[in-house]
mmCIF file of N, CA and C in Angstrom:
data_model
loop_
_atom_site.group_PDB
_atom_site.id
_atom_site.type_symbol
_atom_site.label_atom_id
_atom_site.label_comp_id
_atom_site.label_asym_id
_atom_site.label_seq_id
_atom_site.Cartn_x
_atom_site.Cartn_y
_atom_site.Cartn_z
ATOM 1 N N MET A 1 -12.298 9.085 -18.548
ATOM 2 C CA MET A 1 -12.467 8.999 -17.115
ATOM 3 C C MET A 1 -11.140 9.084 -16.383
ATOM 4 N N ALA A 2 -10.147 8.372 -16.870
ATOM 5 C CA ALA A 2 -8.843 8.457 -16.231
ATOM 6 C C ALA A 2 -7.945 9.282 -17.123
ATOM 7 N N ARG A 3 -7.136 10.100 -16.511
ATOM 8 C CA ARG A 3 -6.227 10.896 -17.315
ATOM 9 C C ARG A 3 -4.831 10.703 -16.776
ATOM 10 N N GLY A 4 -3.866 10.729 -17.639
ATOM 11 C CA GLY A 4 -2.490 10.523 -17.226
ATOM 12 C C GLY A 4 -1.691 11.781 -17.472
ATOM 13 N N SER A 5 -0.660 11.970 -16.682
ATOM 14 C CA SER A 5 0.195 13.121 -16.878
ATOM 15 C C SER A 5 1.613 12.736 -16.494
ATOM 16 N N THR A 6 2.550 13.385 -17.119
ATOM 17 C CA THR A 6 3.940 13.172 -16.762
ATOM 18 C C THR A 6 4.389 14.372 -15.960
ATOM 19 N N THR A 7 4.936 14.109 -14.793
ATOM 20 C CA THR A 7 5.409 15.198 -13.952
ATOM 21 C C THR A 7 6.925 15.184 -13.952
ATOM 22 N N THR A 8 7.545 16.303 -13.696
ATOM 23 C CA THR A 8 8.992 16.395 -13.677
ATOM 24 C C THR A 8 9.485 16.683 -12.266
ATOM 25 N N ARG A 9 9.234 15.777 -11.356
ATOM 26 C CA ARG A 9 9.720 15.949 -9.984
ATOM 27 C C ARG A 9 11.205 15.638 -9.915
ATOM 28 N N SER A 10 11.607 14.548 -10.544
ATOM 29 C CA SER A 10 13.018 14.207 -10.653
ATOM 30 C C SER A 10 13.156 13.202 -11.778
ATOM 31 N N GLU A 11 14.383 12.955 -12.203
ATOM 32 C CA GLU A 11 14.597 12.044 -13.313
ATOM 33 C C GLU A 11 14.203 10.622 -12.957
ATOM 34 N N SER A 12 14.244 10.248 -11.679
ATOM 35 C CA SER A 12 13.931 8.886 -11.272
ATOM 36 C C SER A 12 12.424 8.628 -11.190
ATOM 37 N N ASP A 13 11.612 9.670 -11.144
ATOM 38 C CA ASP A 13 10.160 9.491 -11.072
ATOM 39 C C ASP A 13 9.609 9.092 -12.432
ATOM 40 N N ALA A 14 8.716 8.109 -12.449
ATOM 41 C CA ALA A 14 8.042 7.715 -13.681
ATOM 42 C C ALA A 14 6.775 8.544 -13.815
ATOM 43 N N ALA A 15 6.042 8.299 -14.879
ATOM 44 C CA ALA A 15 4.793 9.023 -15.114
ATOM 45 C C ALA A 15 3.804 8.720 -13.995
ATOM 46 N N GLU A 16 3.014 9.730 -13.617
ATOM 47 C CA GLU A 16 1.976 9.538 -12.620
ATOM 48 C C GLU A 16 0.631 9.675 -13.305
ATOM 49 N N SER A 17 -0.238 8.704 -13.075
ATOM 50 C CA SER A 17 -1.586 8.750 -13.622
ATOM 51 C C SER A 17 -2.561 9.057 -12.507
ATOM 52 N N LEU A 18 -3.720 9.556 -12.888
ATOM 53 C CA LEU A 18 -4.733 9.958 -11.923
ATOM 54 C C LEU A 18 -6.084 9.387 -12.327
ATOM 55 N N ILE A 19 -6.764 8.791 -11.358
ATOM 56 C CA ILE A 19 -8.177 8.424 -11.522
ATOM 57 C C ILE A 19 -8.915 9.440 -10.668
ATOM 58 N N GLY A 20 -9.533 10.417 -11.331
ATOM 59 C CA GLY A 20 -10.105 11.569 -10.655
ATOM 60 C C GLY A 20 -11.373 11.283 -9.880
ATOM 61 N N ARG A 21 -11.742 12.253 -9.054
ATOM 62 C CA ARG A 21 -12.978 12.161 -8.266
ATOM 63 C C ARG A 21 -14.161 11.956 -9.207
ATOM 64 N N GLY A 22 -15.048 11.091 -8.838
ATOM 65 C CA GLY A 22 -16.218 10.819 -9.661
ATOM 66 C C GLY A 22 -15.979 9.743 -10.705
ATOM 67 N N ALA A 23 -14.730 9.390 -10.994
ATOM 68 C CA ALA A 23 -14.427 8.342 -11.970
ATOM 69 C C ALA A 23 -14.574 6.975 -11.316
ATOM 70 N N ARG A 24 -15.127 6.029 -12.072
ATOM 71 C CA ARG A 24 -15.266 4.645 -11.591
ATOM 72 C C ARG A 24 -14.627 3.721 -12.611
ATOM 73 N N ILE A 25 -13.727 2.892 -12.136
ATOM 74 C CA ILE A 25 -13.047 1.923 -12.991
ATOM 75 C C ILE A 25 -13.431 0.536 -12.506
ATOM 76 N N ARG A 26 -13.860 -0.319 -13.440
ATOM 77 C CA ARG A 26 -14.119 -1.731 -13.143
ATOM 78 C C ARG A 26 -13.224 -2.555 -14.037
ATOM 79 N N GLY A 27 -12.358 -3.347 -13.424
ATOM 80 C CA GLY A 27 -11.412 -4.161 -14.179
ATOM 81 C C GLY A 27 -10.015 -3.984 -13.620
ATOM 82 N N ARG A 28 -9.071 -4.725 -14.198
ATOM 83 C CA ARG A 28 -7.691 -4.675 -13.715
ATOM 84 C C ARG A 28 -6.990 -3.417 -14.207
ATOM 85 N N VAL A 29 -6.132 -2.882 -13.343
ATOM 86 C CA VAL A 29 -5.327 -1.718 -13.690
ATOM 87 C C VAL A 29 -3.868 -2.140 -13.586
ATOM 88 N N HIS A 30 -3.118 -1.968 -14.691
ATOM 89 C CA HIS A 30 -1.693 -2.300 -14.732
ATOM 90 C C HIS A 30 -0.942 -1.093 -15.248
ATOM 91 N N GLY A 31 0.294 -0.897 -14.777
ATOM 92 C CA GLY A 31 1.074 0.216 -15.291
ATOM 93 C C GLY A 31 2.509 0.194 -14.837
ATOM 94 N N ASP A 32 3.341 0.924 -15.587
ATOM 95 C CA ASP A 32 4.762 1.039 -15.260
ATOM 96 C C ASP A 32 5.043 2.220 -14.339
ATOM 97 N N GLY A 33 4.145 3.183 -14.294
ATOM 98 C CA GLY A 33 4.350 4.379 -13.490
ATOM 99 C C GLY A 33 3.623 4.303 -12.165
ATOM 100 N N SER A 34 3.341 5.480 -11.622
ATOM 101 C CA SER A 34 2.636 5.614 -10.349
ATOM 102 C C SER A 34 1.184 5.998 -10.613
ATOM 103 N N LEU A 35 0.328 5.781 -9.611
ATOM 104 C CA LEU A 35 -1.099 6.064 -9.757
ATOM 105 C C LEU A 35 -1.627 6.707 -8.492
ATOM 106 N N ARG A 36 -2.439 7.743 -8.676
ATOM 107 C CA ARG A 36 -3.163 8.358 -7.562
ATOM 108 C C ARG A 36 -4.640 8.155 -7.836
ATOM 109 N N VAL A 37 -5.347 7.578 -6.856
ATOM 110 C CA VAL A 37 -6.775 7.300 -6.997
ATOM 111 C C VAL A 37 -7.541 8.287 -6.129
ATOM 112 N N GLU A 38 -8.419 9.057 -6.777
ATOM 113 C CA GLU A 38 -9.334 9.958 -6.073
ATOM 114 C C GLU A 38 -10.769 9.480 -6.232
ATOM 115 N N GLY A 39 -11.016 8.592 -7.197
ATOM 116 C CA GLY A 39 -12.338 8.033 -7.470
ATOM 117 C C GLY A 39 -12.449 6.635 -6.879
ATOM 118 N N SER A 40 -12.976 5.679 -7.680
ATOM 119 C CA SER A 40 -13.090 4.307 -7.183
ATOM 120 C C SER A 40 -12.631 3.312 -8.240
ATOM 121 N N VAL A 41 -12.023 2.225 -7.745
ATOM 122 C CA VAL A 41 -11.551 1.138 -8.598
ATOM 123 C C VAL A 41 -12.077 -0.158 -8.025
ATOM 124 N N GLU A 42 -12.712 -0.964 -8.877
ATOM 125 C CA GLU A 42 -13.133 -2.318 -8.509
ATOM 126 C C GLU A 42 -12.350 -3.267 -9.386
ATOM 127 N N GLY A 43 -11.288 -3.817 -8.832
ATOM 128 C CA GLY A 43 -10.415 -4.719 -9.574
ATOM 129 C C GLY A 43 -9.002 -4.618 -9.045
ATOM 130 N N ASP A 44 -8.171 -5.568 -9.448
ATOM 131 C CA ASP A 44 -6.795 -5.603 -8.972
ATOM 132 C C ASP A 44 -5.976 -4.483 -9.603
ATOM 133 N N ILE A 45 -4.977 -3.990 -8.851
ATOM 134 C CA ILE A 45 -4.065 -2.956 -9.329
ATOM 135 C C ILE A 45 -2.645 -3.498 -9.204
ATOM 136 N N ARG A 46 -1.905 -3.494 -10.331
ATOM 137 C CA ARG A 46 -0.512 -3.939 -10.361
ATOM 138 C C ARG A 46 0.326 -2.823 -10.986
ATOM 139 N N LEU A 47 1.226 -2.258 -10.178
ATOM 140 C CA LEU A 47 2.031 -1.125 -10.643
ATOM 141 C C LEU A 47 3.512 -1.362 -10.394
ATOM 142 N N ALA A 48 4.341 -0.844 -11.304
ATOM 143 C CA ALA A 48 5.776 -0.819 -11.067
ATOM 144 C C ALA A 48 6.115 0.346 -10.137
ATOM 145 N N GLY A 49 5.281 1.373 -10.144
ATOM 146 C CA GLY A 49 5.497 2.569 -9.323
ATOM 147 C C GLY A 49 4.691 2.543 -8.042
ATOM 148 N N ASP A 50 4.405 3.736 -7.540
ATOM 149 C CA ASP A 50 3.731 3.918 -6.268
ATOM 150 C C ASP A 50 2.223 4.065 -6.459
ATOM 151 N N LEU A 51 1.469 3.710 -5.423
ATOM 152 C CA LEU A 51 0.014 3.873 -5.424
ATOM 153 C C LEU A 51 -0.380 4.725 -4.236
ATOM 154 N N GLU A 52 -1.256 5.706 -4.492
ATOM 155 C CA GLU A 52 -1.793 6.546 -3.433
ATOM 156 C C GLU A 52 -3.311 6.548 -3.551
ATOM 157 N N ILE A 53 -3.989 6.166 -2.474
ATOM 158 C CA ILE A 53 -5.446 6.158 -2.429
ATOM 159 C C ILE A 53 -5.863 7.304 -1.514
ATOM 160 N N GLU A 54 -6.418 8.340 -2.119
ATOM 161 C CA GLU A 54 -6.747 9.574 -1.405
ATOM 162 C C GLU A 54 -7.950 9.394 -0.476
ATOM 163 N N ASP A 55 -8.080 10.304 0.492
ATOM 164 C CA ASP A 55 -9.239 10.345 1.378
ATOM 165 C C ASP A 55 -10.492 10.518 0.520
ATOM 166 N N GLY A 56 -11.492 9.685 0.707
ATOM 167 C CA GLY A 56 -12.718 9.737 -0.079
ATOM 168 C C GLY A 56 -12.709 8.786 -1.263
ATOM 169 N N ALA A 57 -11.555 8.221 -1.598
ATOM 170 C CA ALA A 57 -11.437 7.269 -2.701
ATOM 171 C C ALA A 57 -11.618 5.851 -2.178
ATOM 172 N N SER A 58 -11.907 4.903 -3.091
ATOM 173 C CA SER A 58 -12.036 3.510 -2.668
ATOM 174 C C SER A 58 -11.453 2.571 -3.718
ATOM 175 N N VAL A 59 -10.823 1.508 -3.228
ATOM 176 C CA VAL A 59 -10.290 0.441 -4.076
ATOM 177 C C VAL A 59 -10.737 -0.881 -3.474
ATOM 178 N N THR A 60 -11.332 -1.724 -4.320
ATOM 179 C CA THR A 60 -11.714 -3.070 -3.919
ATOM 180 C C THR A 60 -10.990 -4.026 -4.854
ATOM 181 N N GLY A 61 -9.965 -4.688 -4.344
ATOM 182 C CA GLY A 61 -9.157 -5.603 -5.150
ATOM 183 C C GLY A 61 -7.773 -5.710 -4.558
ATOM 184 N N ASP A 62 -7.013 -6.686 -5.039
ATOM 185 C CA ASP A 62 -5.652 -6.877 -4.560
ATOM 186 C C ASP A 62 -4.734 -5.833 -5.190
ATOM 187 N N VAL A 63 -3.699 -5.438 -4.434
ATOM 188 C CA VAL A 63 -2.794 -4.377 -4.859
ATOM 189 C C VAL A 63 -1.354 -4.866 -4.799
ATOM 190 N N GLU A 64 -0.603 -4.569 -5.854
ATOM 191 C CA GLU A 64 0.842 -4.788 -5.867
ATOM 192 C C GLU A 64 1.474 -3.508 -6.383
ATOM 193 N N ALA A 65 2.386 -2.925 -5.597
ATOM 194 C CA ALA A 65 2.998 -1.650 -5.972
ATOM 195 C C ALA A 65 4.363 -1.512 -5.314
ATOM 196 N N SER A 66 5.096 -0.502 -5.761
ATOM 197 C CA SER A 66 6.401 -0.219 -5.183
ATOM 198 C C SER A 66 6.255 0.310 -3.762
ATOM 199 N N SER A 67 5.294 1.203 -3.553
ATOM 200 C CA SER A 67 4.945 1.682 -2.216
ATOM 201 C C SER A 67 3.466 2.043 -2.235
ATOM 202 N N LEU A 68 2.890 2.197 -1.061
ATOM 203 C CA LEU A 68 1.453 2.436 -0.956
ATOM 204 C C LEU A 68 1.160 3.405 0.173
ATOM 205 N N VAL A 69 0.269 4.367 -0.108
ATOM 206 C CA VAL A 69 -0.266 5.252 0.914
ATOM 207 C C VAL A 69 -1.777 5.173 0.798
ATOM 208 N N VAL A 70 -2.447 4.822 1.912
ATOM 209 C CA VAL A 70 -3.902 4.709 1.916
ATOM 210 C C VAL A 70 -4.467 5.748 2.881
ATOM 211 N N ALA A 71 -5.272 6.659 2.342
ATOM 212 C CA ALA A 71 -5.993 7.622 3.176
ATOM 213 C C ALA A 71 -7.492 7.385 3.047
ATOM 214 N N GLY A 72 -7.902 6.645 2.017
ATOM 215 C CA GLY A 72 -9.306 6.336 1.766
ATOM 216 C C GLY A 72 -9.646 4.924 2.203
ATOM 217 N N GLN A 73 -10.408 4.229 1.366
ATOM 218 C CA GLN A 73 -10.896 2.891 1.698
ATOM 219 C C GLN A 73 -10.254 1.863 0.774
ATOM 220 N N LEU A 74 -9.716 0.778 1.347
ATOM 221 C CA LEU A 74 -9.102 -0.303 0.583
ATOM 222 C C LEU A 74 -9.539 -1.633 1.152
ATOM 223 N N THR A 75 -10.060 -2.492 0.278
ATOM 224 C CA THR A 75 -10.430 -3.855 0.656
ATOM 225 C C THR A 75 -9.716 -4.789 -0.301
ATOM 226 N N GLY A 76 -8.760 -5.553 0.208
ATOM 227 C CA GLY A 76 -7.983 -6.475 -0.614
ATOM 228 C C GLY A 76 -6.612 -6.687 -0.016
ATOM 229 N N ASP A 77 -5.901 -7.662 -0.557
ATOM 230 C CA ASP A 77 -4.558 -7.964 -0.068
ATOM 231 C C ASP A 77 -3.541 -7.065 -0.750
ATOM 232 N N VAL A 78 -2.489 -6.701 -0.006
ATOM 233 C CA VAL A 78 -1.466 -5.786 -0.501
ATOM 234 C C VAL A 78 -0.099 -6.454 -0.457
ATOM 235 N N THR A 79 0.640 -6.324 -1.564
ATOM 236 C CA THR A 79 2.041 -6.706 -1.619
ATOM 237 C C THR A 79 2.808 -5.482 -2.080
ATOM 238 N N SER A 80 3.676 -4.974 -1.227
ATOM 239 C CA SER A 80 4.449 -3.782 -1.554
ATOM 240 C C SER A 80 5.931 -4.096 -1.447
ATOM 241 N N ARG A 81 6.700 -3.630 -2.432
ATOM 242 C CA ARG A 81 8.148 -3.813 -2.404
ATOM 243 C C ARG A 81 8.812 -2.774 -1.502
ATOM 244 N N GLY A 82 8.067 -1.773 -1.116
ATOM 245 C CA GLY A 82 8.582 -0.699 -0.268
ATOM 246 C C GLY A 82 7.647 -0.442 0.894
ATOM 247 N N PRO A 83 7.655 0.790 1.409
ATOM 248 C CA PRO A 83 6.850 1.115 2.593
ATOM 249 C C PRO A 83 5.353 1.211 2.296
ATOM 250 N N VAL A 84 4.568 0.906 3.316
ATOM 251 C CA VAL A 84 3.113 1.030 3.271
ATOM 252 C C VAL A 84 2.706 1.941 4.420
ATOM 253 N N THR A 85 1.917 2.981 4.094
ATOM 254 C CA THR A 85 1.428 3.897 5.118
ATOM 255 C C THR A 85 -0.089 3.876 5.106
ATOM 256 N N ILE A 86 -0.688 3.557 6.250
ATOM 257 C CA ILE A 86 -2.141 3.574 6.412
ATOM 258 C C ILE A 86 -2.454 4.808 7.257
ATOM 259 N N ARG A 87 -3.018 5.825 6.621
ATOM 260 C CA ARG A 87 -3.295 7.107 7.283
ATOM 261 C C ARG A 87 -4.451 6.988 8.283
ATOM 262 N N ALA A 88 -4.564 7.971 9.157
ATOM 263 C CA ALA A 88 -5.595 7.985 10.198
ATOM 264 C C ALA A 88 -7.005 7.957 9.610
ATOM 265 N N THR A 89 -7.188 8.484 8.406
ATOM 266 C CA THR A 89 -8.516 8.533 7.770
ATOM 267 C C THR A 89 -8.864 7.252 7.020
ATOM 268 N N ALA A 90 -7.934 6.300 6.955
ATOM 269 C CA ALA A 90 -8.098 5.097 6.136
ATOM 270 C C ALA A 90 -8.991 4.054 6.786
ATOM 271 N N GLN A 91 -9.617 3.257 5.919
ATOM 272 C CA GLN A 91 -10.346 2.057 6.314
ATOM 273 C C GLN A 91 -9.776 0.938 5.460
ATOM 274 N N TYR A 92 -9.094 -0.002 6.097
ATOM 275 C CA TYR A 92 -8.412 -1.070 5.364
ATOM 276 C C TYR A 92 -8.835 -2.432 5.882
ATOM 277 N N ALA A 93 -9.140 -3.356 4.965
ATOM 278 C CA ALA A 93 -9.455 -4.741 5.317
ATOM 279 C C ALA A 93 -8.716 -5.650 4.350
ATOM 280 N N GLY A 94 -7.824 -6.480 4.882
ATOM 281 C CA GLY A 94 -7.070 -7.414 4.048
ATOM 282 C C GLY A 94 -5.727 -7.710 4.663
ATOM 283 N N ASN A 95 -4.964 -8.562 3.993
ATOM 284 C CA ASN A 95 -3.623 -8.911 4.442
ATOM 285 C C ASN A 95 -2.630 -7.936 3.832
ATOM 286 N N LEU A 96 -1.602 -7.597 4.599
ATOM 287 C CA LEU A 96 -0.700 -6.531 4.217
ATOM 288 C C LEU A 96 0.744 -6.995 4.322
ATOM 289 N N GLY A 97 1.522 -6.793 3.265
ATOM 290 C CA GLY A 97 2.936 -7.129 3.281
ATOM 291 C C GLY A 97 3.743 -6.001 2.676
ATOM 292 N N GLY A 98 4.805 -5.591 3.362
ATOM 293 C CA GLY A 98 5.655 -4.521 2.870
ATOM 294 C C GLY A 98 6.964 -4.492 3.619
ATOM 295 N N SER A 99 7.918 -3.722 3.105
ATOM 296 C CA SER A 99 9.218 -3.633 3.768
ATOM 297 C C SER A 99 9.128 -2.852 5.072
ATOM 298 N N GLU A 100 8.167 -1.933 5.134
ATOM 299 C CA GLU A 100 7.936 -1.111 6.322
ATOM 300 C C GLU A 100 6.444 -0.807 6.358
ATOM 301 N N VAL A 101 5.838 -0.904 7.519
ATOM 302 C CA VAL A 101 4.404 -0.637 7.650
ATOM 303 C C VAL A 101 4.195 0.429 8.716
ATOM 304 N N ILE A 102 3.489 1.487 8.322
ATOM 305 C CA ILE A 102 3.155 2.571 9.248
ATOM 306 C C ILE A 102 1.636 2.609 9.354
ATOM 307 N N LEU A 103 1.138 2.403 10.537
ATOM 308 C CA LEU A 103 -0.299 2.415 10.803
ATOM 309 C C LEU A 103 -0.570 3.580 11.748
ATOM 310 N N GLU A 104 -1.147 4.650 11.207
ATOM 311 C CA GLU A 104 -1.394 5.838 12.026
ATOM 312 C C GLU A 104 -2.558 5.618 12.978
ATOM 313 N N GLU A 105 -2.468 6.262 14.141
ATOM 314 C CA GLU A 105 -3.531 6.181 15.130
ATOM 315 C C GLU A 105 -4.831 6.721 14.533
ATOM 316 N N GLY A 106 -5.909 5.960 14.707
ATOM 317 C CA GLY A 106 -7.210 6.357 14.187
ATOM 318 C C GLY A 106 -7.610 5.600 12.939
ATOM 319 N N ALA A 107 -6.659 4.942 12.283
ATOM 320 C CA ALA A 107 -6.970 4.169 11.075
ATOM 321 C C ALA A 107 -7.787 2.936 11.456
ATOM 322 N N ALA A 108 -8.730 2.567 10.597
ATOM 323 C CA ALA A 108 -9.502 1.337 10.790
ATOM 324 C C ALA A 108 -8.801 0.231 10.024
ATOM 325 N N PHE A 109 -8.347 -0.810 10.719
ATOM 326 C CA PHE A 109 -7.585 -1.897 10.106
ATOM 327 C C PHE A 109 -8.142 -3.239 10.549
ATOM 328 N N ALA A 110 -8.429 -4.110 9.588
ATOM 329 C CA ALA A 110 -8.854 -5.484 9.880
ATOM 330 C C ALA A 110 -8.087 -6.394 8.941
ATOM 331 N N GLY A 111 -7.186 -7.197 9.490
ATOM 332 C CA GLY A 111 -6.400 -8.085 8.652
ATOM 333 C C GLY A 111 -5.144 -8.531 9.347
ATOM 334 N N ARG A 112 -4.159 -8.902 8.544
ATOM 335 C CA ARG A 112 -2.891 -9.408 9.052
ATOM 336 C C ARG A 112 -1.755 -8.637 8.401
ATOM 337 N N ILE A 113 -0.744 -8.298 9.186
ATOM 338 C CA ILE A 113 0.439 -7.611 8.677
ATOM 339 C C ILE A 113 1.603 -8.587 8.701
ATOM 340 N N GLU A 114 2.307 -8.659 7.581
ATOM 341 C CA GLU A 114 3.483 -9.503 7.507
ATOM 342 C C GLU A 114 4.634 -8.648 7.000
ATOM 343 N N ALA A 115 5.729 -8.585 7.771
ATOM 344 C CA ALA A 115 6.861 -7.750 7.390
ATOM 345 C C ALA A 115 8.159 -8.401 7.840
ATOM 346 N N GLU A 116 9.227 -8.204 7.069
ATOM 347 C CA GLU A 116 10.545 -8.667 7.477
ATOM 348 C C GLU A 116 11.239 -7.538 8.214
ATOM 349 N N PHE A 117 12.086 -7.900 9.158
ATOM 350 C CA PHE A 117 12.745 -6.886 9.962
ATOM 351 C C PHE A 117 14.061 -7.423 10.490
ATOM 352 N N ASP A 118 14.949 -6.541 10.894
ATOM 353 C CA ASP A 118 16.203 -6.914 11.536
ATOM 354 C C ASP A 118 15.990 -6.921 13.041
ATOM 355 N N LEU A 119 16.446 -7.982 13.675
ATOM 356 C CA LEU A 119 16.352 -8.072 15.127
ATOM 357 C C LEU A 119 17.456 -7.240 15.768
ATOM 358 N N PRO A 120 17.184 -6.652 16.930
ATOM 359 C CA PRO A 120 18.245 -5.969 17.672
ATOM 360 C C PRO A 120 19.333 -6.977 18.044
ATOM 361 N N ALA A 121 20.558 -6.498 18.238
ATOM 362 C CA ALA A 121 21.707 -7.366 18.520
ATOM 363 C C ALA A 121 21.458 -8.296 19.712
ATOM 364 N N GLU A 122 20.863 -7.776 20.794
ATOM 365 C CA GLU A 122 20.648 -8.613 21.984
ATOM 366 C C GLU A 122 19.675 -9.758 21.720
ATOM 367 N N LEU A 123 18.704 -9.556 20.855
ATOM 368 C CA LEU A 123 17.790 -10.649 20.509
ATOM 369 C C LEU A 123 18.430 -11.592 19.501
ATOM 370 N N SER A 124 19.243 -11.052 18.632
ATOM 371 C CA SER A 124 19.926 -11.853 17.628
ATOM 372 C C SER A 124 20.835 -12.884 18.287
ATOM 373 N N GLU A 125 21.514 -12.497 19.382
ATOM 374 C CA GLU A 125 22.400 -13.406 20.102
ATOM 375 C C GLU A 125 21.615 -14.561 20.723
ATOM 376 N N ARG A 126 20.409 -14.296 21.202
ATOM 377 C CA ARG A 126 19.583 -15.333 21.835
ATOM 378 C C ARG A 126 18.995 -16.302 20.827
ATOM 379 N N THR A 127 18.910 -15.896 19.562
ATOM 380 C CA THR A 127 18.306 -16.766 18.546
ATOM 381 C C THR A 127 19.363 -17.465 17.713
ATOM 382 N N GLY A 128 20.595 -17.504 18.200
ATOM 383 C CA GLY A 128 21.650 -18.229 17.505
ATOM 384 C C GLY A 128 22.249 -17.462 16.345
ATOM 385 N N GLY A 129 22.202 -16.126 16.395
ATOM 386 C CA GLY A 129 22.842 -15.321 15.364
ATOM 387 C C GLY A 129 21.961 -15.000 14.167
ATOM 388 N N ARG A 130 20.753 -15.506 14.179
ATOM 389 C CA ARG A 130 19.850 -15.171 13.070
ATOM 390 C C ARG A 130 19.402 -13.731 13.261
ATOM 391 N N GLY A 131 19.809 -12.868 12.368
ATOM 392 C CA GLY A 131 19.560 -11.439 12.518
ATOM 393 C C GLY A 131 18.290 -10.945 11.873
ATOM 394 N N GLN A 132 17.531 -11.841 11.281
ATOM 395 C CA GLN A 132 16.301 -11.404 10.645
ATOM 396 C C GLN A 132 15.150 -12.268 11.116
ATOM 397 N N GLY A 133 13.967 -11.751 10.997
ATOM 398 C CA GLY A 133 12.784 -12.496 11.378
ATOM 399 C C GLY A 133 11.607 -12.064 10.557
ATOM 400 N N THR A 134 10.543 -12.778 10.677
ATOM 401 C CA THR A 134 9.292 -12.378 10.039
ATOM 402 C C THR A 134 8.290 -12.188 11.147
ATOM 403 N N ARG A 135 7.589 -11.087 11.093
ATOM 404 C CA ARG A 135 6.619 -10.798 12.133
ATOM 405 C C ARG A 135 5.238 -10.752 11.521
ATOM 406 N N GLN A 136 4.319 -11.360 12.208
ATOM 407 C CA GLN A 136 2.929 -11.297 11.775
ATOM 408 C C GLN A 136 2.125 -10.690 12.896
ATOM 409 N N ALA A 137 1.276 -9.769 12.535
ATOM 410 C CA ALA A 137 0.404 -9.139 13.525
ATOM 411 C C ALA A 137 -1.009 -9.127 12.980
ATOM 412 N N ALA A 138 -1.940 -9.400 13.822
ATOM 413 C CA ALA A 138 -3.341 -9.372 13.410
ATOM 414 C C ALA A 138 -3.997 -8.133 13.999
ATOM 415 N N GLY A 139 -4.866 -7.538 13.235
ATOM 416 C CA GLY A 139 -5.567 -6.361 13.720
ATOM 417 C C GLY A 139 -7.060 -6.490 13.548
ATOM 418 N N ARG A 140 -7.774 -5.676 14.238
ATOM 419 C CA ARG A 140 -9.238 -5.668 14.118
ATOM 420 C C ARG A 140 -9.743 -4.287 14.229
#
């Protein structure tokens, strides 16, 4: 049902695996490389690499990855060490944490976003020199 392949995009890229259209996975998915989901996964996903959920695909479970792009359906909490992009075609429900969050216009989002950021200099001066903050935003 799932097939893996090694691509040679650059030396820094790890192996990319694919869960193809029509494939259904039930259970936890763990890996050192990246994963592209075109089918459906019911269970948590923990990756050292990147996760991409294609338009028409679905994931139900918590996600931990280096970066995340959602164009399909995702229900669960996300922890990303890098950027998270929620495409216009996406339907997302859950709490979201990442170094950078991009929510495209038209995406369906229900949950909370938590991200760290650097404050602009003028705001940093008003907060006693603290140059970082945590921002939480709720969406519906």
